[in-house]
Amino acid sequence: MTAPRRMGLTGNEAVALAWKQLRPHVVAAYPITPATQIVERFSEYVAQGEVDTEFVPAESEHSALSACVGAAAAGARVLTATASQGLALMHEVLYIASGLRLPIVMNVANRALSAPINIHGDHSDTMGSRDAGWVQIYARNVQDAYDRTLLAVWVAERARLPVMVCLDGFTLTHSLEPVEVYPDEAVREFVGEAPPDGYTLLGGEPITVGPLALPDSYMEFRRALAAAMERVPRVLEEGVRAFRQQFGRKLPALVEARGTEDADVALVIMGSYADSAEQAALRGRVRGQRAGLVRVVTFRPFPAAALRETLAGARDVVVLERADTLSGLGGPLGVEVRAALYGLPQAPRVTDVIFGLGGRELRDAELDALLQGELPGGVVYLGVEGAHVLEPA
Amino acid sequence: MATDWQALDRGPVIPGGTSVGYRTGDWRQERPVLDLQRCVHCMLCWLYCPDSAIRAAGGRVVDIDYDHCKGCGVCAAVCPPRARAIRMVPEGVP
């Protein structure tokens, strides 16, 4: 393989470039506020004839994903992107895409949901889609967003499930970083021309995609869907092996752990603030505190076994997350980490720290104070003005 | 359908045309009754029927497919006022 080119790209530009290299048959999208420039940039490639994609500018995000569903059922390679309210408007169709086992890949620029209107980064949008039957992968930096968009197509088409590749709004979408871009031919070779095992709605034999399935069969279809999701970790492991072979980069499939072997305090995080958390853990080490970091790369399916393995020895687990369930139980990642650790002998105490809602910055000093103080367990709203510990119900 | 979930990994995809065997007619509350003596064979009912339940041959209405007619009454509504060849009749309590 010829060497990768080093380019300065924002997250939006890197994803749009990955799309161009993936040469999708169909892209359907709609730029509801707040939209990101992924689709805008890609539409320029289409307009300039640099990629031969059927570009469908739909009249809403609901229609955009519906067009993706139809195209994927015809056996096409289909990509789309959205953010925030747009993903919320797609909600109904998310379940149809997964229920029909369609390998659609969607990039989501993670942004807050209204109200109040905000547009800045957090994970509220994709956390609202966590049980929709989509694989969810969270990027750490712009290189990771580029790599995982390429990998997602490989995984979606082999798992026959839709995949969301999530990248933090602004901190990744609008930040310029050096990115190693692989040659077009190498990407082409990695993913091939079309989904290897796609539907053939336009083939010779007429088929019905998505028939009525009443109480006599619906449950069997849903159980089969759950089984498909259970197989995803294996597909991901194969995918990262193939990726490393093709591009020379080693990607963690489910979780990425740093310094957790002997950690008393383990931080758990998703997305771009993993860098801040890793630095905080390193500063803890300098102070003499045995701190480590686990980044959840794949949130769906939830990597419970991998988390049990990496977190079992810790005294304290500090979950750092940018979403809330508003259930009185804290954020979704905290709830699921607690569930994964439940029943372990001497299970670690979990403190669920909600930070960065609506784009609020996470300050190093806040993290240091948290790690140096007595960890309270329960739920903490870090950086909020006013009392920040949720009283237990 | 008694199929084990293990056999459904392809997802909900079945051969085309299976709705022919699915008798939607048993949902019906009212049945359209066709009087061929009055019918002018304008074919509006055939055109409007959402379930293709008006059977026709050689450009003429033949009869109604009660296995698939859901009793919506569109055929009776579009039948020309001067013909009034289709009446809706209650199915009665089964």
Short mmCIF file of C-alpha atoms in Angstrom, two decimals:
data_model
loop_
_atom_site.label_atom_id
_atom_site.label_comp_id
_atom_site.label_asym_id
_atom_site.label_seq_id
_atom_site.Cartn_x
_atom_site.Cartn_y
_atom_site.Cartn_z
CA MET A 1 0.00 0.00 0.00
CA THR A 2 1.25 3.49 -0.75
CA ALA A 3 1.81 5.66 2.29
CA PRO A 4 -1.09 7.65 3.77
CA ARG A 5 -1.19 11.37 3.13
CA ARG A 6 -1.05 13.65 6.17
CA MET A 7 -3.70 16.37 5.93
CA GLY A 8 -5.15 19.02 8.20
CA LEU A 9 -8.88 18.31 8.44
CA THR A 10 -11.82 19.12 10.69
CA GLY A 11 -13.98 16.21 11.81
CA ASN A 12 -16.62 17.20 9.27
CA GLU A 13 -14.10 17.33 6.44
CA ALA A 14 -12.48 14.04 7.42
CA VAL A 15 -15.83 12.23 7.44
CA ALA A 16 -16.85 13.76 4.10
CA LEU A 17 -13.53 12.63 2.64
CA ALA A 18 -14.07 9.12 4.03
CA TRP A 19 -17.48 9.12 2.33
CA LYS A 20 -15.94 10.11 -0.98
CA GLN A 21 -13.46 7.26 -0.68
CA LEU A 22 -16.23 4.79 0.26
CA ARG A 23 -18.12 5.75 -2.92
CA PRO A 24 -21.65 5.13 -1.61
CA HIS A 25 -24.39 4.46 -4.14
CA VAL A 26 -26.84 6.67 -2.25
CA VAL A 27 -26.60 9.51 0.27
CA ALA A 28 -29.87 11.04 1.51
CA ALA A 29 -29.83 13.87 4.00
CA TYR A 30 -31.52 17.04 5.24
CA PRO A 31 -29.83 19.88 7.10
CA ILE A 32 -32.14 20.59 10.05
CA THR A 33 -30.67 23.07 12.56
CA PRO A 34 -28.13 22.38 13.92
CA ALA A 35 -26.63 20.72 10.83
CA THR A 36 -22.94 19.97 10.37
CA GLN A 37 -20.91 20.35 7.22
CA ILE A 38 -20.39 16.65 6.50
CA VAL A 39 -23.21 16.46 3.97
CA GLU A 40 -22.56 19.98 2.69
CA ARG A 41 -18.94 19.11 1.91
CA PHE A 42 -19.92 15.76 0.39
CA SER A 43 -22.54 17.42 -1.84
CA GLU A 44 -19.71 19.53 -3.27
CA TYR A 45 -17.83 16.35 -4.22
CA VAL A 46 -21.00 15.14 -5.96
CA ALA A 47 -21.53 18.47 -7.74
CA GLN A 48 -17.92 18.49 -8.94
CA GLY A 49 -18.26 14.96 -10.28
CA GLU A 50 -15.61 13.60 -7.92
CA VAL A 51 -17.91 10.83 -6.75
CA ASP A 52 -20.72 9.05 -8.58
CA THR A 53 -23.34 8.99 -5.80
CA GLU A 54 -27.10 9.41 -6.10
CA PHE A 55 -27.49 12.37 -3.75
CA VAL A 56 -31.04 12.75 -2.40
CA PRO A 57 -31.74 16.11 -0.73
CA ALA A 58 -34.84 15.12 1.23
CA GLU A 59 -37.46 17.43 2.77
CA SER A 60 -36.82 16.31 6.35
CA GLU A 61 -34.55 14.02 8.36
CA HIS A 62 -37.43 11.56 8.66
CA SER A 63 -37.64 11.40 4.87
CA ALA A 64 -33.86 11.29 4.50
CA LEU A 65 -33.54 8.13 6.57
CA SER A 66 -36.63 6.69 4.86
CA ALA A 67 -34.89 7.15 1.50
CA CYS A 68 -31.83 5.42 2.96
CA VAL A 69 -34.00 2.49 4.03
CA GLY A 70 -35.41 2.07 0.52
CA ALA A 71 -32.00 2.30 -1.11
CA ALA A 72 -30.42 -0.17 1.33
CA ALA A 73 -33.28 -2.61 0.72
CA ALA A 74 -32.34 -2.44 -2.96
CA GLY A 75 -28.82 -3.57 -2.06
CA ALA A 76 -27.12 -0.16 -2.21
CA ARG A 77 -24.29 1.10 -0.01
CA VAL A 78 -25.95 3.98 1.86
CA LEU A 79 -24.54 6.73 4.07
CA THR A 80 -26.12 9.66 5.87
CA ALA A 81 -25.32 12.12 8.63
CA THR A 82 -27.27 14.13 11.14
CA ALA A 83 -27.12 15.77 14.57
CA SER A 84 -29.28 16.65 17.54
CA GLN A 85 -32.88 17.46 16.50
CA GLY A 86 -32.32 15.75 13.15
CA LEU A 87 -31.60 12.44 14.83
CA ALA A 88 -34.64 12.95 17.05
CA LEU A 89 -36.79 13.43 13.95
CA MET A 90 -35.37 10.20 12.47
CA HIS A 91 -36.30 8.24 15.57
CA GLU A 92 -39.20 6.29 14.06
CA VAL A 93 -37.20 5.23 11.03
CA LEU A 94 -34.16 4.14 13.10
CA TYR A 95 -36.14 1.12 14.30
CA ILE A 96 -37.22 0.28 10.75
CA ALA A 97 -33.62 0.33 9.50
CA SER A 98 -32.44 -2.05 12.23
CA GLY A 99 -35.58 -4.20 12.18
CA LEU A 100 -35.09 -4.77 8.46
CA ARG A 101 -31.39 -5.52 9.06
CA LEU A 102 -30.19 -2.78 6.69
CA PRO A 103 -26.45 -1.93 6.79
CA ILE A 104 -26.84 1.88 6.72
CA VAL A 105 -23.93 3.89 8.16
CA MET A 106 -24.75 7.23 9.76
CA ASN A 107 -22.35 9.78 11.19
CA VAL A 108 -23.84 11.73 14.06
CA ALA A 109 -22.30 14.99 15.21
CA ASN A 110 -23.21 14.76 18.88
CA ARG A 111 -25.10 17.85 19.99
CA ALA A 112 -27.53 18.82 22.72
CA LEU A 113 -31.30 18.59 22.33
CA SER A 114 -33.79 21.42 22.80
CA ALA A 115 -35.18 22.92 25.03
CA PRO A 116 -33.57 25.29 25.73
CA ILE A 117 -32.13 25.58 22.24
CA ASN A 118 -28.38 25.16 22.32
CA ILE A 119 -26.61 23.53 19.26
CA HIS A 120 -23.37 22.74 21.18
CA GLY A 121 -21.89 19.35 21.96
CA ASP A 122 -23.12 16.62 24.28
CA HIS A 123 -24.40 13.05 23.92
CA SER A 124 -28.12 13.64 24.53
CA ASP A 125 -29.02 12.97 20.92
CA THR A 126 -27.50 9.53 20.37
CA MET A 127 -28.28 8.41 23.92
CA GLY A 128 -31.93 8.84 22.96
CA SER A 129 -31.35 6.28 20.20
CA ARG A 130 -29.46 3.76 22.30
CA ASP A 131 -32.15 1.07 22.20
CA ALA A 132 -33.02 1.46 18.51
CA GLY A 133 -30.98 -1.56 17.37
CA TRP A 134 -28.10 0.42 15.89
CA VAL A 135 -24.47 -0.29 16.65
CA GLN A 136 -23.05 2.87 18.28
CA ILE A 137 -19.36 3.79 18.08
CA TYR A 138 -17.88 6.97 19.62
CA ALA A 139 -14.77 8.58 18.12
CA ARG A 140 -11.93 9.95 20.24
CA ASN A 141 -10.38 12.38 17.75
CA VAL A 142 -10.62 13.34 14.08
CA GLN A 143 -8.36 10.48 12.94
CA ASP A 144 -10.57 8.08 14.88
CA ALA A 145 -13.73 9.54 13.30
CA TYR A 146 -12.21 9.02 9.85
CA ASP A 147 -10.97 5.49 10.62
CA ARG A 148 -14.20 4.38 12.26
CA THR A 149 -16.34 5.65 9.40
CA LEU A 150 -14.39 3.36 7.06
CA LEU A 151 -14.56 0.49 9.55
CA ALA A 152 -18.30 1.02 10.13
CA VAL A 153 -19.14 0.18 6.52
CA TRP A 154 -17.17 -3.08 6.78
CA VAL A 155 -18.92 -3.97 10.05
CA ALA A 156 -22.45 -2.91 9.04
CA GLU A 157 -22.37 -4.95 5.86
CA ARG A 158 -21.11 -8.08 7.64
CA ALA A 159 -23.23 -7.81 10.78
CA ARG A 160 -26.16 -6.72 8.56
CA LEU A 161 -27.03 -4.02 11.06
CA PRO A 162 -27.02 -0.21 10.83
CA VAL A 163 -24.11 1.59 12.51
CA MET A 164 -23.84 5.10 13.99
CA VAL A 165 -20.39 6.64 14.12
CA CYS A 166 -20.64 9.44 16.66
CA LEU A 167 -18.24 12.37 16.85
CA ASP A 168 -18.48 15.16 19.39
CA GLY A 169 -20.03 18.35 18.07
CA PHE A 170 -17.47 21.18 17.77
CA THR A 171 -14.65 19.51 19.75
CA LEU A 172 -14.28 17.10 16.80
CA THR A 173 -16.58 18.30 14.03
CA HIS A 174 -15.15 21.81 13.91
CA SER A 175 -11.59 21.20 15.15
CA LEU A 176 -8.73 20.97 12.71
CA GLU A 177 -6.37 18.06 13.39
CA PRO A 178 -3.67 16.25 11.43
CA VAL A 179 -5.21 13.17 9.83
CA GLU A 180 -3.52 10.35 7.94
CA VAL A 181 -5.69 9.75 4.89
CA TYR A 182 -5.33 6.39 3.15
CA PRO A 183 -5.13 6.09 -0.63
CA ASP A 184 -8.50 5.80 -2.42
CA GLU A 185 -7.60 2.38 -3.83
CA ALA A 186 -6.78 1.03 -0.38
CA VAL A 187 -10.20 2.10 0.93
CA ARG A 188 -11.82 0.63 -2.15
CA GLU A 189 -10.08 -2.67 -1.61
CA PHE A 190 -11.09 -2.70 2.06
CA VAL A 191 -14.84 -2.27 1.52
CA GLY A 192 -15.34 -3.56 -2.03
CA GLU A 193 -17.88 -2.28 -4.53
CA ALA A 194 -21.13 -3.04 -2.73
CA PRO A 195 -22.55 -4.77 0.34
CA PRO A 196 -21.44 -8.41 -0.04
CA ASP A 197 -24.70 -9.87 1.23
CA GLY A 198 -27.27 -7.17 0.56
CA TYR A 199 -30.95 -7.33 -0.21
CA THR A 200 -32.04 -7.42 -3.82
CA LEU A 201 -35.31 -5.54 -3.94
CA LEU A 202 -34.48 -4.72 -7.57
CA GLY A 203 -33.40 -8.27 -8.42
CA GLY A 204 -35.20 -10.77 -10.65
CA GLU A 205 -37.25 -12.42 -7.91
CA PRO A 206 -39.93 -10.26 -6.29
CA ILE A 207 -39.52 -10.03 -2.49
CA THR A 208 -41.44 -8.39 0.32
CA VAL A 209 -39.24 -6.45 2.75
CA GLY A 210 -40.90 -5.77 6.09
CA PRO A 211 -44.18 -7.70 5.98
CA LEU A 212 -46.76 -7.67 8.75
CA ALA A 213 -45.59 -9.88 11.63
CA LEU A 214 -48.33 -10.33 14.20
CA PRO A 215 -48.15 -11.95 17.65
CA ASP A 216 -47.40 -15.33 16.05
CA SER A 217 -44.01 -14.19 14.67
CA TYR A 218 -43.01 -10.66 15.79
CA MET A 219 -41.22 -11.90 18.91
CA GLU A 220 -39.09 -14.34 16.90
CA PHE A 221 -37.97 -11.52 14.57
CA ARG A 222 -37.03 -9.36 17.57
CA ARG A 223 -35.13 -12.22 19.22
CA ALA A 224 -33.23 -12.75 15.96
CA LEU A 225 -32.38 -9.03 15.95
CA ALA A 226 -31.05 -9.28 19.52
CA ALA A 227 -28.91 -12.23 18.44
CA ALA A 228 -27.50 -10.21 15.54
CA MET A 229 -26.47 -7.51 18.02
CA GLU A 230 -24.93 -10.15 20.32
CA ARG A 231 -22.66 -11.20 17.44
CA VAL A 232 -21.41 -7.66 16.78
CA PRO A 233 -18.38 -7.82 19.13
CA ARG A 234 -17.00 -10.71 17.09
CA VAL A 235 -17.62 -8.88 13.82
CA LEU A 236 -15.92 -5.79 15.26
CA GLU A 237 -12.89 -7.83 16.34
CA GLU A 238 -12.61 -9.25 12.81
CA GLY A 239 -13.13 -5.77 11.41
CA VAL A 240 -10.30 -4.16 13.39
CA ARG A 241 -8.00 -7.05 12.40
CA ALA A 242 -8.83 -6.52 8.72
CA PHE A 243 -8.42 -2.76 9.21
CA ARG A 244 -4.97 -3.17 10.73
CA GLN A 245 -3.94 -5.50 7.93
CA GLN A 246 -5.14 -3.05 5.29
CA PHE A 247 -4.14 0.31 6.77
CA GLY A 248 -1.57 -0.56 9.45
CA ARG A 249 -3.49 1.11 12.27
CA LYS A 250 -4.57 -0.78 15.37
CA LEU A 251 -8.02 0.26 16.58
CA PRO A 252 -9.56 -0.93 19.84
CA ALA A 253 -12.87 -2.67 19.08
CA LEU A 254 -14.94 -2.33 22.25
CA VAL A 255 -13.00 -0.49 24.95
CA GLU A 256 -9.62 1.18 25.20
CA ALA A 257 -7.93 0.83 28.61
CA ARG A 258 -4.93 2.80 29.92
CA GLY A 259 -3.32 2.09 33.29
CA THR A 260 -6.23 0.09 34.67
CA GLU A 261 -4.21 -3.02 35.64
CA ASP A 262 -3.35 -1.66 39.11
CA ALA A 263 -5.79 1.27 39.29
CA ASP A 264 -7.57 2.18 42.52
CA VAL A 265 -9.59 4.79 40.64
CA ALA A 266 -10.72 4.12 37.09
CA LEU A 267 -12.28 6.82 34.91
CA VAL A 268 -14.81 5.68 32.29
CA ILE A 269 -15.63 8.00 29.40
CA MET A 270 -16.79 8.13 25.77
CA GLY A 271 -15.80 10.48 22.98
CA SER A 272 -13.33 13.32 22.63
CA TYR A 273 -12.93 14.21 26.33
CA ALA A 274 -11.05 10.92 26.75
CA ASP A 275 -7.91 12.99 26.17
CA SER A 276 -8.72 15.28 29.13
CA ALA A 277 -9.59 12.27 31.28
CA GLU A 278 -6.39 10.46 30.35
CA GLN A 279 -4.34 13.53 31.26
CA ALA A 280 -6.17 13.78 34.59
CA ALA A 281 -5.37 10.13 35.29
CA LEU A 282 -1.71 10.77 34.46
CA ARG A 283 -1.63 13.80 36.80
CA GLY A 284 -3.12 11.52 39.44
CA ARG A 285 -0.25 9.08 38.88
CA VAL A 286 2.23 11.93 39.35
CA ARG A 287 0.55 12.76 42.67
CA GLY A 288 0.91 9.13 43.66
CA GLN A 289 -2.69 8.13 43.01
CA ARG A 290 -3.15 4.91 41.06
CA ALA A 291 -5.57 6.17 38.41
CA GLY A 292 -6.50 4.65 35.05
CA LEU A 293 -8.84 5.27 32.14
CA VAL A 294 -11.29 3.18 30.18
CA ARG A 295 -12.73 4.67 27.03
CA VAL A 296 -15.94 3.04 25.87
CA VAL A 297 -15.52 2.88 22.09
CA THR A 298 -18.58 0.80 21.29
CA PHE A 299 -21.60 1.68 23.40
CA ARG A 300 -24.03 -0.57 21.47
CA PRO A 301 -23.80 -3.44 21.98
CA PHE A 302 -22.74 -2.55 25.52
CA PRO A 303 -19.27 -3.98 26.32
CA ALA A 304 -20.27 -5.30 29.75
CA ALA A 305 -17.79 -8.19 29.83
CA ALA A 306 -14.86 -6.01 28.80
CA LEU A 307 -15.79 -3.42 31.45
CA ARG A 308 -16.09 -6.07 34.18
CA GLU A 309 -12.68 -7.35 33.21
CA THR A 310 -10.96 -3.94 33.25
CA LEU A 311 -12.80 -2.44 36.24
CA ALA A 312 -13.08 -5.40 38.64
CA GLY A 313 -9.93 -4.53 40.61
CA ALA A 314 -10.67 -0.82 41.11
CA ARG A 315 -11.91 0.60 44.42
CA ASP A 316 -13.67 3.49 42.69
CA VAL A 317 -15.08 3.90 39.22
CA VAL A 318 -15.76 7.44 38.04
CA VAL A 319 -18.06 7.56 35.01
CA LEU A 320 -17.76 10.83 33.09
CA GLU A 321 -20.62 11.42 30.69
CA ARG A 322 -22.40 14.08 28.68
CA ALA A 323 -26.03 12.99 28.96
CA ASP A 324 -28.70 12.46 31.59
CA THR A 325 -31.54 9.95 31.78
CA LEU A 326 -33.59 12.36 33.94
CA SER A 327 -34.72 9.26 35.80
CA GLY A 328 -33.10 10.03 39.14
CA LEU A 329 -30.46 7.40 38.39
CA GLY A 330 -27.93 9.66 36.63
CA GLY A 331 -26.66 9.34 33.08
CA PRO A 332 -27.12 6.35 30.75
CA LEU A 333 -23.46 5.30 30.80
CA GLY A 334 -23.41 5.36 34.61
CA VAL A 335 -26.58 3.29 34.80
CA GLU A 336 -25.16 0.67 32.46
CA VAL A 337 -21.71 0.57 34.08
CA ARG A 338 -23.41 -0.06 37.43
CA ALA A 339 -25.49 -2.81 35.81
CA ALA A 340 -22.36 -4.39 34.31
CA LEU A 341 -20.57 -4.39 37.68
CA TYR A 342 -23.53 -5.61 39.70
CA GLY A 343 -22.89 -8.94 41.37
CA LEU A 344 -19.09 -8.74 41.21
CA PRO A 345 -17.54 -9.68 44.54
CA GLN A 346 -16.34 -6.38 46.07
CA ALA A 347 -17.75 -4.41 43.14
CA PRO A 348 -16.20 -0.94 42.85
CA ARG A 349 -18.11 2.08 44.14
CA VAL A 350 -19.42 4.03 41.13
CA THR A 351 -19.59 7.82 41.04
CA ASP A 352 -21.51 9.01 37.99
CA VAL A 353 -20.30 12.43 36.90
CA ILE A 354 -22.46 14.31 34.41
CA PHE A 355 -20.48 17.08 32.71
CA GLY A 356 -20.36 19.15 29.57
CA LEU A 357 -24.08 19.35 28.79
CA GLY A 358 -24.78 21.77 25.95
CA GLY A 359 -21.07 22.27 25.25
CA ARG A 360 -19.92 23.36 28.73
CA GLU A 361 -16.17 22.92 28.97
CA LEU A 362 -14.63 20.35 31.27
CA ARG A 363 -11.79 22.02 33.18
CA ASP A 364 -8.67 20.15 34.26
CA ALA A 365 -8.92 21.73 37.72
CA GLU A 366 -12.43 20.32 38.14
CA LEU A 367 -11.26 16.82 37.28
CA ASP A 368 -8.25 17.13 39.60
CA ALA A 369 -10.43 18.33 42.48
CA LEU A 370 -12.79 15.43 41.87
CA LEU A 371 -9.97 12.88 41.95
CA GLN A 372 -8.30 14.42 44.99
CA GLY A 373 -11.48 14.69 47.04
CA GLU A 374 -13.56 12.00 48.69
CA LEU A 375 -15.52 10.35 45.86
CA PRO A 376 -19.14 10.52 46.92
CA GLY A 377 -20.66 7.64 44.91
CA GLY A 378 -24.07 8.50 43.48
CA VAL A 379 -24.47 11.20 40.84
CA VAL A 380 -22.54 14.47 40.52
CA TYR A 381 -23.31 17.33 38.13
CA LEU A 382 -19.78 18.61 37.59
CA GLY A 383 -19.30 22.32 36.97
CA VAL A 384 -22.93 23.24 37.53
CA GLU A 385 -23.70 26.47 39.39
CA GLY A 386 -25.36 25.53 42.67
CA ALA A 387 -25.40 22.26 44.62
CA HIS A 388 -23.99 19.59 42.35
CA VAL A 389 -24.59 16.26 44.09
CA LEU A 390 -27.88 14.51 43.38
CA GLU A 391 -29.43 13.47 46.69
CA PRO A 392 -30.23 9.75 46.69
CA ALA A 393 -33.95 9.12 46.22
CA MET B 1 -46.10 -19.19 11.54
CA ALA B 2 -44.18 -21.38 13.94
CA THR B 3 -40.61 -20.58 12.95
CA ASP B 4 -37.72 -20.65 15.43
CA TRP B 5 -35.97 -17.31 15.75
CA GLN B 6 -32.68 -18.95 14.75
CA ALA B 7 -34.09 -19.37 11.24
CA LEU B 8 -34.91 -15.65 10.89
CA ASP B 9 -31.43 -14.14 10.65
CA ARG B 10 -32.16 -12.73 7.18
CA GLY B 11 -34.69 -10.42 8.82
CA PRO B 12 -38.30 -9.90 7.81
CA VAL B 13 -37.98 -10.66 4.12
CA ILE B 14 -40.40 -13.03 2.43
CA PRO B 15 -41.26 -13.91 -1.18
CA GLY B 16 -43.35 -11.41 -3.11
CA GLY B 17 -47.11 -11.76 -3.59
CA THR B 18 -47.88 -13.42 -0.26
CA SER B 19 -50.68 -10.96 0.54
CA VAL B 20 -52.87 -12.96 -1.88
CA GLY B 21 -53.04 -15.69 0.76
CA TYR B 22 -53.81 -13.27 3.59
CA ARG B 23 -57.58 -12.97 3.91
CA THR B 24 -58.17 -9.38 4.93
CA GLY B 25 -61.89 -9.80 4.15
CA ASP B 26 -62.66 -11.11 7.63
CA TRP B 27 -62.17 -7.61 9.12
CA ARG B 28 -65.21 -6.35 7.23
CA GLN B 29 -68.08 -4.56 9.03
CA GLU B 30 -70.09 -3.84 5.86
CA ARG B 31 -70.12 -5.72 2.58
CA PRO B 32 -70.53 -4.10 -0.85
CA VAL B 33 -73.27 -5.79 -2.84
CA LEU B 34 -72.99 -5.40 -6.61
CA ASP B 35 -76.09 -5.30 -8.85
CA LEU B 36 -74.80 -6.14 -12.33
CA GLN B 37 -78.21 -5.20 -13.81
CA ARG B 38 -77.54 -1.57 -12.82
CA CYS B 39 -73.75 -1.51 -13.45
CA VAL B 40 -72.63 0.67 -16.38
CA HIS B 41 -69.05 -0.74 -16.27
CA CYS B 42 -67.47 2.69 -15.89
CA MET B 43 -64.70 0.89 -13.92
CA LEU B 44 -64.43 3.65 -11.29
CA CYS B 45 -64.82 1.11 -8.46
CA TRP B 46 -62.11 -1.08 -9.99
CA LEU B 47 -59.85 1.97 -10.24
CA TYR B 48 -60.46 3.26 -6.70
CA CYS B 49 -60.57 -0.01 -4.72
CA PRO B 50 -57.50 0.12 -2.41
CA ASP B 51 -57.35 -3.67 -2.16
CA SER B 52 -57.85 -4.64 -5.82
CA ALA B 53 -60.98 -6.48 -4.72
CA ILE B 54 -63.13 -5.57 -7.74
CA ARG B 55 -62.63 -8.35 -10.27
CA ALA B 56 -62.91 -7.42 -13.90
CA ALA B 57 -62.47 -9.11 -17.29
CA GLY B 58 -62.56 -7.73 -20.79
CA GLY B 59 -63.14 -4.18 -19.56
CA ARG B 60 -66.22 -5.15 -17.57
CA VAL B 61 -66.83 -5.57 -13.84
CA VAL B 62 -67.35 -9.23 -12.98
CA ASP B 63 -67.73 -9.51 -9.19
CA ILE B 64 -66.20 -8.65 -5.81
CA ASP B 65 -63.40 -10.59 -4.13
CA TYR B 66 -64.78 -10.94 -0.59
CA ASP B 67 -61.60 -12.67 0.62
CA HIS B 68 -59.77 -9.35 0.34
CA CYS B 69 -62.48 -6.63 0.42
CA LYS B 70 -62.19 -4.80 3.77
CA GLY B 71 -65.57 -3.10 3.37
CA CYS B 72 -64.26 0.45 3.21
CA GLY B 73 -67.13 1.58 0.98
CA VAL B 74 -65.04 3.52 -1.52
CA CYS B 75 -66.57 1.52 -4.41
CA ALA B 76 -70.10 2.46 -3.34
CA ALA B 77 -69.07 6.10 -2.90
CA VAL B 78 -67.57 6.43 -6.39
CA CYS B 79 -70.33 4.47 -8.17
CA PRO B 80 -72.13 7.07 -10.38
CA PRO B 81 -75.34 8.38 -8.70
CA ARG B 82 -77.52 7.39 -11.61
CA ALA B 83 -76.20 3.84 -11.63
CA ARG B 84 -75.98 3.12 -7.88
CA ALA B 85 -74.96 -0.44 -8.63
CA ILE B 86 -73.15 -0.99 -5.30
CA ARG B 87 -74.85 -0.87 -1.90
CA MET B 88 -73.17 -1.34 1.47
CA VAL B 89 -74.93 -3.95 3.64
CA PRO B 90 -74.04 -4.63 7.32
CA GLU B 91 -72.23 -7.93 7.80
CA GLY B 92 -74.09 -8.64 11.02
CA VAL B 93 -72.57 -9.93 14.21
CA PRO B 94 -70.59 -13.14 13.63
#
